[in-house]
Amino acid sequence: MLFLCCRAKVTFGLNALIGRKESETEKTLWVGDWYSHNARDLMRYTISKGYKIDSYELGNELCGVGVSARIEAKQYAKDMATLKNLVKEMYPNPKTQPKVLGPGGFYDKKWFDTFLDASGHDVIDGVTHHIYNLGPGNNPDVVRRVQDPFFLTQIAQTFKDVSNAIDKFAPWSGAWVSESGGAYNSGGQLVSYTFAFGFWYLDQLGMTSVYNHKVYCRQALTGANYALLNTTTFIPNPDYYGALLWHRVMGSKVLSVTHKGSPYLRVYSHCAKKEPGVSFVFINLSKNTSFEIDLFHDLNLNGGSPNFEFKGRKEREEYHLTPKDGNILSRVVLLNGTPLELLVSLEIPELKPKLVDGLKPISIVAHSIAFVTIRDFNAPACS
């Protein structure tokens, strides 16, 4: 009922080790073909109940060197083909056929290239990988890392490599981050459920979009330190509101944007979720520096006139997120200066933007995140 009420898309993870046995000569390596009978029974049951499954993912963290266990790339590709054939058999209507995802683990170039090359045409619909680039959750350095633009940028190479591998070996597919909690082992203690984690999280959403990722799955809705909801009260943590604003403001078309300011100011741009216009997210990692941002036509862009039109006559819609009392380790986030708290009815409060004169600079205060939509910014990609 929860999934139906929220119109959630469900991906079901399948056990990829069933039917195999551990190698007698190589520790942690599992050999043999995947046993698909249990998956068939599960599909038959869900179909009989009328449950809608968006996708099936085979395995969890078994690629590359694996986590406790691993499978060779060519064997995994063979098993993915088995899953694809099973899905086609059980869901013969292409319009309602669930997608097939894999391998659901950490990126390893040699392993991924071999896996994608051997998987066969149109077998894998989503190439899934996991990201925990902040290190272990008990590392006291996590809070520094989420504010360090140079550290945050390092993971961009992984996103780029995954995207390039798909372009080369499986262009019919798409890149997914199917699990990401920032810091592994249940998230960063005293950090993951605070305002500070939004620096990492929203930067990841922007960065993966730039590198043509189609889906980003956050670990987790509830449970452990990195939950979007308090695990005891189910009251939303700050990242819940960041994700909600992203969903409401940022459209699916990604735009290229650059700035010549400090590396501590991160900026991403999409077509607005609700037309017309363009939306931006600004992430100010700096503790002490505020930024005033002017938007303008760059007449030197590509040696000619810009391919967009910015008028600035209409009022901008701005959502500024800041931590309570200026403490980035606070569990309370302010929207345009007002604490975001559940209503007496336990419903999410209305998220209202403030309207700002479109000709004035955009002001991004220290240690803050801002979503800005400009309705009279006309980009051809958004039409």
C-alpha atoms as a printed R data frame, in Angstrom:
    type eleno elety resid chain resno      x       y       z
1   ATOM     1    CA   MET     A     1  0.000   0.000   0.000
2   ATOM     2    CA   LEU     A     2  2.891   2.375   0.742
3   ATOM     3    CA   PHE     A     3  4.309   1.892  -2.759
4   ATOM     4    CA   LEU     A     4  0.892   2.317  -4.386
5   ATOM     5    CA   CYS     A     5  0.127   5.425  -2.333
6   ATOM     6    CA   CYS     A     6  3.464   7.058  -3.167
7   ATOM     7    CA   ARG     A     7  3.551   5.832  -6.788
8   ATOM     8    CA   ALA     A     8  6.955   4.308  -6.060
9   ATOM     9    CA   LYS     A     9  8.851   2.362  -8.700
10  ATOM    10    CA   VAL     A    10 10.027  -0.957  -7.299
11  ATOM    11    CA   THR     A    11 13.301  -2.649  -8.201
12  ATOM    12    CA   PHE     A    12 13.647  -6.159  -6.823
13  ATOM    13    CA   GLY     A    13 17.139  -7.476  -6.088
14  ATOM    14    CA   LEU     A    14 17.649 -11.153  -6.907
15  ATOM    15    CA   ASN     A    15 20.085 -13.521  -5.217
16  ATOM    16    CA   ALA     A    16 22.858 -14.093  -7.759
17  ATOM    17    CA   LEU     A    17 24.761 -16.708  -5.744
18  ATOM    18    CA   ILE     A    18 22.015 -19.315  -5.600
19  ATOM    19    CA   GLY     A    19 22.999 -22.428  -7.533
20  ATOM    20    CA   ARG     A    20 26.711 -21.679  -7.445
21  ATOM    21    CA   LYS     A    21 29.503 -22.989  -5.247
22  ATOM    22    CA   GLU     A    22 32.664 -21.428  -3.961
23  ATOM    23    CA   SER     A    23 35.777 -22.160  -5.995
24  ATOM    24    CA   GLU     A    24 38.135 -24.759  -4.548
25  ATOM    25    CA   THR     A    25 41.169 -22.863  -5.832
26  ATOM    26    CA   GLU     A    26 40.293 -19.145  -5.543
27  ATOM    27    CA   LYS     A    27 39.034 -17.663  -2.315
28  ATOM    28    CA   THR     A    28 35.753 -15.666  -2.531
29  ATOM    29    CA   LEU     A    29 35.236 -16.666  -6.201
30  ATOM    30    CA   TRP     A    30 31.891 -18.358  -6.856
31  ATOM    31    CA   VAL     A    31 31.531 -20.536  -9.933
32  ATOM    32    CA   GLY     A    32 28.738 -22.220 -11.884
33  ATOM    33    CA   ASP     A    33 25.558 -21.018 -13.514
34  ATOM    34    CA   TRP     A    34 22.922 -18.960 -11.725
35  ATOM    35    CA   TYR     A    35 19.868 -20.980 -10.615
36  ATOM    36    CA   SER     A    36 16.848 -19.043 -11.893
37  ATOM    37    CA   HIS     A    37 13.967 -21.184 -10.590
38  ATOM    38    CA   ASN     A    38 13.455 -19.111  -7.436
39  ATOM    39    CA   ALA     A    39 13.290 -15.928  -9.527
40  ATOM    40    CA   ARG     A    40 10.688 -17.575 -11.761
41  ATOM    41    CA   ASP     A    41  8.558 -18.447  -8.720
42  ATOM    42    CA   LEU     A    42  8.851 -14.876  -7.421
43  ATOM    43    CA   MET     A    43  7.803 -13.417 -10.768
44  ATOM    44    CA   ARG     A    44  4.890 -15.819 -11.061
45  ATOM    45    CA   TYR     A    45  3.696 -14.796  -7.589
46  ATOM    46    CA   THR     A    46  3.987 -11.034  -8.189
47  ATOM    47    CA   ILE     A    47  2.180 -11.363 -11.510
48  ATOM    48    CA   SER     A    48 -0.646 -13.328  -9.858
49  ATOM    49    CA   LYS     A    49 -1.038 -10.566  -7.267
50  ATOM    50    CA   GLY     A    50 -1.009  -7.817  -9.877
51  ATOM    51    CA   TYR     A    51  2.111  -6.216  -8.374
52  ATOM    52    CA   LYS     A    52  3.980  -3.946 -10.751
53  ATOM    53    CA   ILE     A    53  7.754  -4.386 -10.726
54  ATOM    54    CA   ASP     A    54  9.747  -1.722 -12.529
55  ATOM    55    CA   SER     A    55 12.966  -3.732 -12.741
56  ATOM    56    CA   TYR     A    56 14.928  -6.745 -11.540
57  ATOM    57    CA   GLU     A    57 18.561  -6.411 -10.496
58  ATOM    58    CA   LEU     A    58 20.767  -9.476 -10.377
59  ATOM    59    CA   GLY     A    59 23.164  -9.654  -7.443
60  ATOM    60    CA   ASN     A    60 24.755  -7.239  -5.028
61  ATOM    61    CA   GLU     A    61 28.424  -6.228  -4.931
62  ATOM    62    CA   LEU     A    62 29.769  -9.314  -6.690
63  ATOM    63    CA   CYS     A    63 31.637  -7.527  -9.501
64  ATOM    64    CA   GLY     A    64 35.356  -6.776  -9.633
65  ATOM    65    CA   VAL     A    65 37.007  -8.029  -6.438
66  ATOM    66    CA   GLY     A    66 33.549  -8.195  -4.866
67  ATOM    67    CA   VAL     A    67 32.557  -7.711  -1.235
68  ATOM    68    CA   SER     A    68 32.985 -11.091   0.498
69  ATOM    69    CA   ALA     A    69 32.160 -12.867  -2.775
70  ATOM    70    CA   ARG     A    70 32.712 -12.331  -6.487
71  ATOM    71    CA   ILE     A    71 31.751 -13.734  -9.892
72  ATOM    72    CA   GLU     A    72 33.784 -13.586 -13.090
73  ATOM    73    CA   ALA     A    73 32.583 -11.029 -15.632
74  ATOM    74    CA   LYS     A    74 31.802 -13.429 -18.493
75  ATOM    75    CA   GLN     A    75 29.862 -15.742 -16.201
76  ATOM    76    CA   TYR     A    76 27.883 -12.786 -14.864
77  ATOM    77    CA   ALA     A    77 27.092 -11.696 -18.441
78  ATOM    78    CA   LYS     A    78 25.812 -15.188 -19.207
79  ATOM    79    CA   ASP     A    79 23.557 -15.076 -16.147
80  ATOM    80    CA   MET     A    80 22.220 -11.646 -17.107
81  ATOM    81    CA   ALA     A    81 21.145 -13.120 -20.442
82  ATOM    82    CA   THR     A    82 19.352 -15.894 -18.556
83  ATOM    83    CA   LEU     A    83 17.515 -13.296 -16.476
84  ATOM    84    CA   LYS     A    84 16.591 -11.290 -19.571
85  ATOM    85    CA   ASN     A    85 15.105 -14.362 -21.257
86  ATOM    86    CA   LEU     A    86 13.183 -15.202 -18.100
87  ATOM    87    CA   VAL     A    87 11.722 -11.691 -17.887
88  ATOM    88    CA   LYS     A    88 10.681 -11.836 -21.548
89  ATOM    89    CA   GLU     A    89  8.992 -15.185 -20.941
90  ATOM    90    CA   MET     A    90  7.127 -14.107 -17.798
91  ATOM    91    CA   TYR     A    91  6.251 -10.615 -19.055
92  ATOM    92    CA   PRO     A    92  5.621 -11.049 -22.804
93  ATOM    93    CA   ASN     A    93  4.132  -7.564 -23.267
94  ATOM    94    CA   PRO     A    94  7.066  -5.233 -24.081
95  ATOM    95    CA   LYS     A    95  5.098  -2.236 -22.765
96  ATOM    96    CA   THR     A    96  4.869  -3.672 -19.224
97  ATOM    97    CA   GLN     A    97  8.081  -5.703 -19.214
98  ATOM    98    CA   PRO     A    98 10.359  -4.948 -16.239
99  ATOM    99    CA   LYS     A    99 13.867  -3.723 -16.924
100 ATOM   100    CA   VAL     A   100 16.914  -5.893 -16.240
101 ATOM   101    CA   LEU     A   101 19.688  -4.321 -14.163
102 ATOM   102    CA   GLY     A   102 23.197  -5.262 -13.069
103 ATOM   103    CA   PRO     A   103 25.785  -5.806 -11.765
104 ATOM   104    CA   GLY     A   104 25.025  -3.648  -8.709
105 ATOM   105    CA   GLY     A   105 28.512  -3.222  -7.302
106 ATOM   106    CA   PHE     A   106 31.646  -1.098  -7.282
107 ATOM   107    CA   TYR     A   107 33.136  -0.011 -10.583
108 ATOM   108    CA   ASP     A   108 36.179  -1.873 -11.862
109 ATOM   109    CA   LYS     A   109 37.136  -0.892 -15.405
110 ATOM   110    CA   LYS     A   110 38.464  -4.240 -16.655
111 ATOM   111    CA   TRP     A   111 35.610  -6.209 -15.105
112 ATOM   112    CA   PHE     A   112 32.881  -3.812 -16.342
113 ATOM   113    CA   ASP     A   113 34.298  -3.652 -19.873
114 ATOM   114    CA   THR     A   114 34.437  -7.452 -20.109
115 ATOM   115    CA   PHE     A   115 30.970  -7.807 -18.590
116 ATOM   116    CA   LEU     A   116 29.324  -5.299 -20.923
117 ATOM   117    CA   ASP     A   117 31.135  -6.606 -23.998
118 ATOM   118    CA   ALA     A   118 30.022 -10.181 -23.260
119 ATOM   119    CA   SER     A   119 26.466  -9.433 -22.157
120 ATOM   120    CA   GLY     A   120 24.936  -9.275 -25.611
121 ATOM   121    CA   HIS     A   121 22.730  -6.803 -27.418
122 ATOM   122    CA   ASP     A   122 19.772  -5.326 -25.498
123 ATOM   123    CA   VAL     A   123 20.250  -7.585 -22.467
124 ATOM   124    CA   ILE     A   124 21.031  -4.988 -19.812
125 ATOM   125    CA   ASP     A   125 18.653  -2.043 -19.536
126 ATOM   126    CA   GLY     A   126 20.457  -0.364 -16.638
127 ATOM   127    CA   VAL     A   127 24.142  -0.668 -15.725
128 ATOM   128    CA   THR     A   128 24.125  -0.302 -11.951
129 ATOM   129    CA   HIS     A   129 26.994   0.641  -9.682
130 ATOM   130    CA   HIS     A   130 27.460   1.695  -6.050
131 ATOM   131    CA   ILE     A   131 29.118   4.802  -4.604
132 ATOM   132    CA   TYR     A   132 30.520   5.243  -1.081
133 ATOM   133    CA   ASN     A   133 33.279   7.719  -1.823
134 ATOM   134    CA   LEU     A   134 33.398   9.298   1.664
135 ATOM   135    CA   GLY     A   135 34.961   6.217   3.238
136 ATOM   136    CA   PRO     A   136 33.880   4.469   6.458
137 ATOM   137    CA   GLY     A   137 31.154   6.047   8.549
138 ATOM   138    CA   ASN     A   138 33.278   6.125  11.701
139 ATOM   139    CA   ASN     A   139 35.933   8.250   9.992
140 ATOM   140    CA   PRO     A   140 35.996  11.692  11.708
141 ATOM   141    CA   ASP     A   141 37.161  13.138   8.367
142 ATOM   142    CA   VAL     A   142 33.711  12.716   6.773
143 ATOM   143    CA   VAL     A   143 32.514  16.186   7.795
144 ATOM   144    CA   ARG     A   144 35.617  17.755   6.225
145 ATOM   145    CA   ARG     A   145 35.273  15.742   3.042
146 ATOM   146    CA   VAL     A   146 31.682  16.845   2.358
147 ATOM   147    CA   GLN     A   147 32.936  20.463   2.384
148 ATOM   148    CA   ASP     A   148 36.037  19.887   0.254
149 ATOM   149    CA   PRO     A   149 35.357  20.616  -3.440
150 ATOM   150    CA   PHE     A   150 38.589  18.956  -4.536
151 ATOM   151    CA   PHE     A   151 37.701  15.740  -2.719
152 ATOM   152    CA   LEU     A   152 34.119  15.765  -4.011
153 ATOM   153    CA   THR     A   153 35.324  16.160  -7.602
154 ATOM   154    CA   GLN     A   154 37.510  13.035  -7.479
155 ATOM   155    CA   ILE     A   155 34.536  10.686  -7.897
156 ATOM   156    CA   ALA     A   156 33.576  12.390 -11.178
157 ATOM   157    CA   GLN     A   157 36.090  10.154 -12.955
158 ATOM   158    CA   THR     A   158 34.121   7.055 -11.946
159 ATOM   159    CA   PHE     A   159 30.869   8.526 -13.269
160 ATOM   160    CA   LYS     A   160 32.630   9.482 -16.489
161 ATOM   161    CA   ASP     A   161 34.220   6.028 -16.886
162 ATOM   162    CA   VAL     A   162 30.918   4.197 -16.363
163 ATOM   163    CA   SER     A   163 29.199   6.439 -18.888
164 ATOM   164    CA   ASN     A   164 31.990   5.950 -21.428
165 ATOM   165    CA   ALA     A   165 31.924   2.163 -20.972
166 ATOM   166    CA   ILE     A   166 28.190   2.113 -21.686
167 ATOM   167    CA   ASP     A   167 28.650   4.292 -24.783
168 ATOM   168    CA   LYS     A   168 31.267   1.866 -26.077
169 ATOM   169    CA   PHE     A   169 29.810  -1.531 -25.173
170 ATOM   170    CA   ALA     A   170 26.090  -1.113 -24.387
171 ATOM   171    CA   PRO     A   171 24.704   2.125 -25.864
172 ATOM   172    CA   TRP     A   172 21.130   0.787 -25.580
173 ATOM   173    CA   SER     A   173 21.529   0.823 -21.809
174 ATOM   174    CA   GLY     A   174 21.828   3.588 -19.213
175 ATOM   175    CA   ALA     A   175 23.949   4.273 -16.143
176 ATOM   176    CA   TRP     A   176 22.343   3.959 -12.701
177 ATOM   177    CA   VAL     A   177 23.724   4.587  -9.235
178 ATOM   178    CA   SER     A   178 21.636   1.856  -7.625
179 ATOM   179    CA   GLU     A   179 23.010   2.361  -4.122
180 ATOM   180    CA   SER     A   180 24.790   5.286  -2.531
181 ATOM   181    CA   GLY     A   181 24.982   6.384   1.066
182 ATOM   182    CA   GLY     A   182 28.152   8.460   0.922
183 ATOM   183    CA   ALA     A   183 29.901   6.728   3.808
184 ATOM   184    CA   TYR     A   184 29.737   2.962   4.181
185 ATOM   185    CA   ASN     A   185 29.077   0.963   7.349
186 ATOM   186    CA   SER     A   186 25.743   2.710   7.991
187 ATOM   187    CA   GLY     A   187 26.799   6.253   7.138
188 ATOM   188    CA   GLY     A   188 28.790   9.005   8.801
189 ATOM   189    CA   GLN     A   189 28.168   9.154  12.527
190 ATOM   190    CA   LEU     A   190 26.853  12.587  13.574
191 ATOM   191    CA   VAL     A   191 27.059  13.755   9.923
192 ATOM   192    CA   SER     A   192 24.848  11.773   7.520
193 ATOM   193    CA   TYR     A   193 21.547  12.871   9.072
194 ATOM   194    CA   THR     A   194 22.515  16.537   9.334
195 ATOM   195    CA   PHE     A   195 22.431  19.556   7.036
196 ATOM   196    CA   ALA     A   196 26.098  19.038   6.110
197 ATOM   197    CA   PHE     A   197 25.376  15.834   4.196
198 ATOM   198    CA   GLY     A   198 23.372  17.817   1.657
199 ATOM   199    CA   PHE     A   199 26.642  19.266   0.354
200 ATOM   200    CA   TRP     A   200 27.677  15.758  -0.721
201 ATOM   201    CA   TYR     A   201 24.226  14.469  -1.700
202 ATOM   202    CA   LEU     A   202 23.032  17.297  -3.936
203 ATOM   203    CA   ASP     A   203 26.482  17.581  -5.488
204 ATOM   204    CA   GLN     A   204 26.214  13.882  -6.379
205 ATOM   205    CA   LEU     A   205 22.809  14.389  -7.981
206 ATOM   206    CA   GLY     A   206 24.210  17.215 -10.075
207 ATOM   207    CA   MET     A   207 27.408  15.401 -11.006
208 ATOM   208    CA   THR     A   208 25.765  12.123 -12.018
209 ATOM   209    CA   SER     A   209 23.309  14.072 -14.191
210 ATOM   210    CA   VAL     A   210 26.200  15.743 -15.988
211 ATOM   211    CA   TYR     A   211 27.668  12.305 -16.729
212 ATOM   212    CA   ASN     A   212 24.412  10.990 -18.200
213 ATOM   213    CA   HIS     A   213 23.240   8.820 -15.307
214 ATOM   214    CA   LYS     A   214 19.528   8.059 -15.494
215 ATOM   215    CA   VAL     A   215 18.763   7.011 -11.903
216 ATOM   216    CA   TYR     A   216 20.258   7.739  -8.483
217 ATOM   217    CA   CYS     A   217 19.123   5.601  -5.529
218 ATOM   218    CA   ARG     A   218 19.864   6.955  -2.046
219 ATOM   219    CA   GLN     A   219 20.715   4.612   0.794
220 ATOM   220    CA   ALA     A   220 18.328   4.747   2.637
221 ATOM   221    CA   LEU     A   221 14.751   5.843   3.258
222 ATOM   222    CA   THR     A   222 14.982   4.684   6.852
223 ATOM   223    CA   GLY     A   223 17.566   2.799   8.892
224 ATOM   224    CA   ALA     A   224 21.149   3.613   9.949
225 ATOM   225    CA   ASN     A   225 22.791   7.047   9.969
226 ATOM   226    CA   TYR     A   226 22.276   7.847   6.292
227 ATOM   227    CA   ALA     A   227 18.485   7.536   6.353
228 ATOM   228    CA   LEU     A   228 16.317  10.259   4.836
229 ATOM   229    CA   LEU     A   229 13.907   9.769   7.740
230 ATOM   230    CA   ASN     A   230 14.717   9.625  11.444
231 ATOM   231    CA   THR     A   231 14.785   5.912  12.206
232 ATOM   232    CA   THR     A   232 12.785   6.326  15.434
233 ATOM   233    CA   THR     A   233 10.307   9.129  14.753
234 ATOM   234    CA   PHE     A   234 10.263   9.024  10.922
235 ATOM   235    CA   ILE     A   235 10.577  12.812  10.915
236 ATOM   236    CA   PRO     A   236 12.410  13.895   7.723
237 ATOM   237    CA   ASN     A   237 16.113  14.620   7.992
238 ATOM   238    CA   PRO     A   238 17.540  17.594   6.019
239 ATOM   239    CA   ASP     A   239 18.417  15.517   2.921
240 ATOM   240    CA   TYR     A   240 14.761  14.551   2.534
241 ATOM   241    CA   TYR     A   241 13.885  18.168   1.848
242 ATOM   242    CA   GLY     A   242 16.876  18.558  -0.471
243 ATOM   243    CA   ALA     A   243 15.709  15.537  -2.473
244 ATOM   244    CA   LEU     A   244 12.125  16.818  -2.522
245 ATOM   245    CA   LEU     A   245 13.165  20.216  -3.837
246 ATOM   246    CA   TRP     A   246 15.366  18.607  -6.475
247 ATOM   247    CA   HIS     A   247 12.390  16.500  -7.586
248 ATOM   248    CA   ARG     A   248 10.091  19.503  -7.800
249 ATOM   249    CA   VAL     A   249 12.459  22.078  -9.292
250 ATOM   250    CA   MET     A   250 15.036  20.322 -11.480
251 ATOM   251    CA   GLY     A   251 13.826  18.847 -14.776
252 ATOM   252    CA   SER     A   252 15.234  15.825 -16.585
253 ATOM   253    CA   LYS     A   253 17.133  17.780 -19.267
254 ATOM   254    CA   VAL     A   254 20.647  18.705 -18.135
255 ATOM   255    CA   LEU     A   255 22.331  21.920 -19.236
256 ATOM   256    CA   SER     A   256 25.993  22.900 -19.326
257 ATOM   257    CA   VAL     A   257 26.906  25.661 -16.877
258 ATOM   258    CA   THR     A   258 30.237  27.152 -15.805
259 ATOM   259    CA   HIS     A   259 31.380  29.940 -13.519
260 ATOM   260    CA   LYS     A   260 34.689  31.683 -12.936
261 ATOM   261    CA   GLY     A   261 34.426  31.999  -9.182
262 ATOM   262    CA   SER     A   262 35.651  29.968  -6.221
263 ATOM   263    CA   PRO     A   263 35.758  26.151  -6.415
264 ATOM   264    CA   TYR     A   264 33.787  26.204  -3.150
265 ATOM   265    CA   LEU     A   265 30.737  27.290  -5.123
266 ATOM   266    CA   ARG     A   266 29.243  24.325  -6.981
267 ATOM   267    CA   VAL     A   267 26.556  24.960  -9.602
268 ATOM   268    CA   TYR     A   268 24.390  22.689 -11.743
269 ATOM   269    CA   SER     A   269 21.620  23.578 -14.171
270 ATOM   270    CA   HIS     A   270 18.634  21.753 -15.701
271 ATOM   271    CA   CYS     A   271 15.568  22.773 -17.616
272 ATOM   272    CA   ALA     A   272 12.919  23.697 -15.074
273 ATOM   273    CA   LYS     A   273 10.671  20.844 -13.952
274 ATOM   274    CA   LYS     A   274  7.636  22.976 -14.745
275 ATOM   275    CA   GLU     A   275  8.019  24.910 -17.992
276 ATOM   276    CA   PRO     A   276  9.086  27.451 -18.958
277 ATOM   277    CA   GLY     A   277 12.535  28.367 -17.757
278 ATOM   278    CA   VAL     A   278 15.815  27.088 -16.365
279 ATOM   279    CA   SER     A   279 16.603  25.919 -12.841
280 ATOM   280    CA   PHE     A   280 19.919  26.052 -10.981
281 ATOM   281    CA   VAL     A   281 21.197  24.525  -7.783
282 ATOM   282    CA   PHE     A   282 23.992  26.413  -6.024
283 ATOM   283    CA   ILE     A   283 25.993  24.686  -3.281
284 ATOM   284    CA   ASN     A   284 28.194  26.943  -1.163
285 ATOM   285    CA   LEU     A   285 30.748  24.782   0.639
286 ATOM   286    CA   SER     A   286 32.550  27.764   2.141
287 ATOM   287    CA   LYS     A   287 32.182  28.468   5.855
288 ATOM   288    CA   ASN     A   288 32.959  32.174   5.577
289 ATOM   289    CA   THR     A   289 32.368  33.373   2.022
290 ATOM   290    CA   SER     A   290 29.080  34.451   0.448
291 ATOM   291    CA   PHE     A   291 28.683  34.828  -3.308
292 ATOM   292    CA   GLU     A   292 26.826  37.320  -5.485
293 ATOM   293    CA   ILE     A   293 26.042  35.792  -8.867
294 ATOM   294    CA   ASP     A   294 25.235  37.660 -12.062
295 ATOM   295    CA   LEU     A   295 23.823  35.889 -15.102
296 ATOM   296    CA   PHE     A   296 24.676  37.348 -18.496
297 ATOM   297    CA   HIS     A   297 25.040  36.656 -22.202
298 ATOM   298    CA   ASP     A   298 28.588  35.587 -23.016
299 ATOM   299    CA   LEU     A   299 29.128  37.123 -26.450
300 ATOM   300    CA   ASN     A   300 32.449  35.296 -26.764
301 ATOM   301    CA   LEU     A   301 30.909  31.870 -26.248
302 ATOM   302    CA   ASN     A   302 32.180  29.592 -29.040
303 ATOM   303    CA   GLY     A   303 33.183  32.713 -30.954
304 ATOM   304    CA   GLY     A   304 29.601  33.770 -31.652
305 ATOM   305    CA   SER     A   305 26.275  34.718 -30.174
306 ATOM   306    CA   PRO     A   306 24.843  32.665 -27.281
307 ATOM   307    CA   ASN     A   307 22.184  30.097 -28.152
308 ATOM   308    CA   PHE     A   308 19.879  31.193 -25.319
309 ATOM   309    CA   GLU     A   309 17.968  34.285 -24.289
310 ATOM   310    CA   PHE     A   310 18.019  35.680 -20.771
311 ATOM   311    CA   LYS     A   311 15.676  38.601 -20.156
312 ATOM   312    CA   GLY     A   312 15.584  38.906 -16.357
313 ATOM   313    CA   ARG     A   313 12.354  40.864 -16.330
314 ATOM   314    CA   LYS     A   314 10.330  38.292 -14.391
315 ATOM   315    CA   GLU     A   315 10.781  37.592 -10.702
316 ATOM   316    CA   ARG     A   316 12.982  34.607  -9.857
317 ATOM   317    CA   GLU     A   317 11.826  31.726  -7.661
318 ATOM   318    CA   GLU     A   318 14.429  31.054  -4.958
319 ATOM   319    CA   TYR     A   319 14.604  28.329  -2.300
320 ATOM   320    CA   HIS     A   320 17.479  28.905   0.126
321 ATOM   321    CA   LEU     A   321 18.393  26.080   2.505
322 ATOM   322    CA   THR     A   322 20.475  26.908   5.580
323 ATOM   323    CA   PRO     A   323 21.157  25.064   8.860
324 ATOM   324    CA   LYS     A   324 19.534  26.104  12.109
325 ATOM   325    CA   ASP     A   325 21.724  28.491  14.131
326 ATOM   326    CA   GLY     A   326 24.358  28.297  11.379
327 ATOM   327    CA   ASN     A   327 25.423  24.852  12.616
328 ATOM   328    CA   ILE     A   328 25.902  22.537   9.626
329 ATOM   329    CA   LEU     A   329 25.618  19.518  11.961
330 ATOM   330    CA   SER     A   330 22.061  20.542  12.841
331 ATOM   331    CA   ARG     A   331 19.194  18.165  12.035
332 ATOM   332    CA   VAL     A   332 16.936  21.143  11.343
333 ATOM   333    CA   VAL     A   333 17.014  22.859   7.965
334 ATOM   334    CA   LEU     A   334 15.600  26.307   7.251
335 ATOM   335    CA   LEU     A   335 13.852  27.194   3.998
336 ATOM   336    CA   ASN     A   336 14.211  30.915   3.309
337 ATOM   337    CA   GLY     A   337 14.800  31.399   7.030
338 ATOM   338    CA   THR     A   338 11.874  29.292   8.286
339 ATOM   339    CA   PRO     A   339 12.416  25.865   9.934
340 ATOM   340    CA   LEU     A   340 11.019  22.969   7.910
341 ATOM   341    CA   GLU     A   341  8.908  21.026  10.384
342 ATOM   342    CA   LEU     A   342  5.988  18.638   9.987
343 ATOM   343    CA   LEU     A   343  2.545  20.155  10.343
344 ATOM   344    CA   VAL     A   344  0.264  19.196  13.243
345 ATOM   345    CA   SER     A   345 -1.358  16.785  10.784
346 ATOM   346    CA   LEU     A   346  2.130  15.231  10.262
347 ATOM   347    CA   GLU     A   347  2.131  16.355   6.637
348 ATOM   348    CA   ILE     A   348  5.154  17.865   4.884
349 ATOM   349    CA   PRO     A   349  5.006  21.692   5.069
350 ATOM   350    CA   GLU     A   350  4.424  23.659   1.898
351 ATOM   351    CA   LEU     A   351  7.720  24.508   0.227
352 ATOM   352    CA   LYS     A   352  7.253  28.071  -1.008
353 ATOM   353    CA   PRO     A   353  9.908  30.001  -2.922
354 ATOM   354    CA   LYS     A   354 10.673  33.626  -2.303
355 ATOM   355    CA   LEU     A   355 10.237  35.857  -5.338
356 ATOM   356    CA   VAL     A   356 13.197  38.089  -6.206
357 ATOM   357    CA   ASP     A   357 13.683  40.841  -8.780
358 ATOM   358    CA   GLY     A   358 15.117  39.045 -11.809
359 ATOM   359    CA   LEU     A   359 17.679  41.793 -12.489
360 ATOM   360    CA   LYS     A   360 19.311  41.574  -9.057
361 ATOM   361    CA   PRO     A   361 22.335  39.311  -8.410
362 ATOM   362    CA   ILE     A   362 21.659  35.890  -6.882
363 ATOM   363    CA   SER     A   363 22.954  35.913  -3.314
364 ATOM   364    CA   ILE     A   364 24.274  32.617  -1.920
365 ATOM   365    CA   VAL     A   365 25.279  32.893   1.746
366 ATOM   366    CA   ALA     A   366 28.060  30.847   3.332
367 ATOM   367    CA   HIS     A   367 27.299  27.191   4.057
368 ATOM   368    CA   SER     A   368 24.035  27.120   2.163
369 ATOM   369    CA   ILE     A   369 22.245  25.456  -0.745
370 ATOM   370    CA   ALA     A   370 19.910  27.304  -3.105
371 ATOM   371    CA   PHE     A   371 17.519  26.228  -5.849
372 ATOM   372    CA   VAL     A   372 16.758  29.050  -8.292
373 ATOM   373    CA   THR     A   373 14.329  29.029 -11.227
374 ATOM   374    CA   ILE     A   374 14.362  31.736 -13.899
375 ATOM   375    CA   ARG     A   375 11.184  31.644 -15.958
376 ATOM   376    CA   ASP     A   376 12.327  34.025 -18.713
377 ATOM   377    CA   PHE     A   377 15.619  32.234 -19.341
378 ATOM   378    CA   ASN     A   378 14.943  30.614 -22.714
379 ATOM   379    CA   ALA     A   379 17.266  27.759 -23.659
380 ATOM   380    CA   PRO     A   380 16.576  25.882 -26.942
381 ATOM   381    CA   ALA     A   381 17.174  22.539 -25.203
382 ATOM   382    CA   CYS     A   382 14.234  23.259 -22.928
383 ATOM   383    CA   SER     A   383 11.710  24.072 -25.641
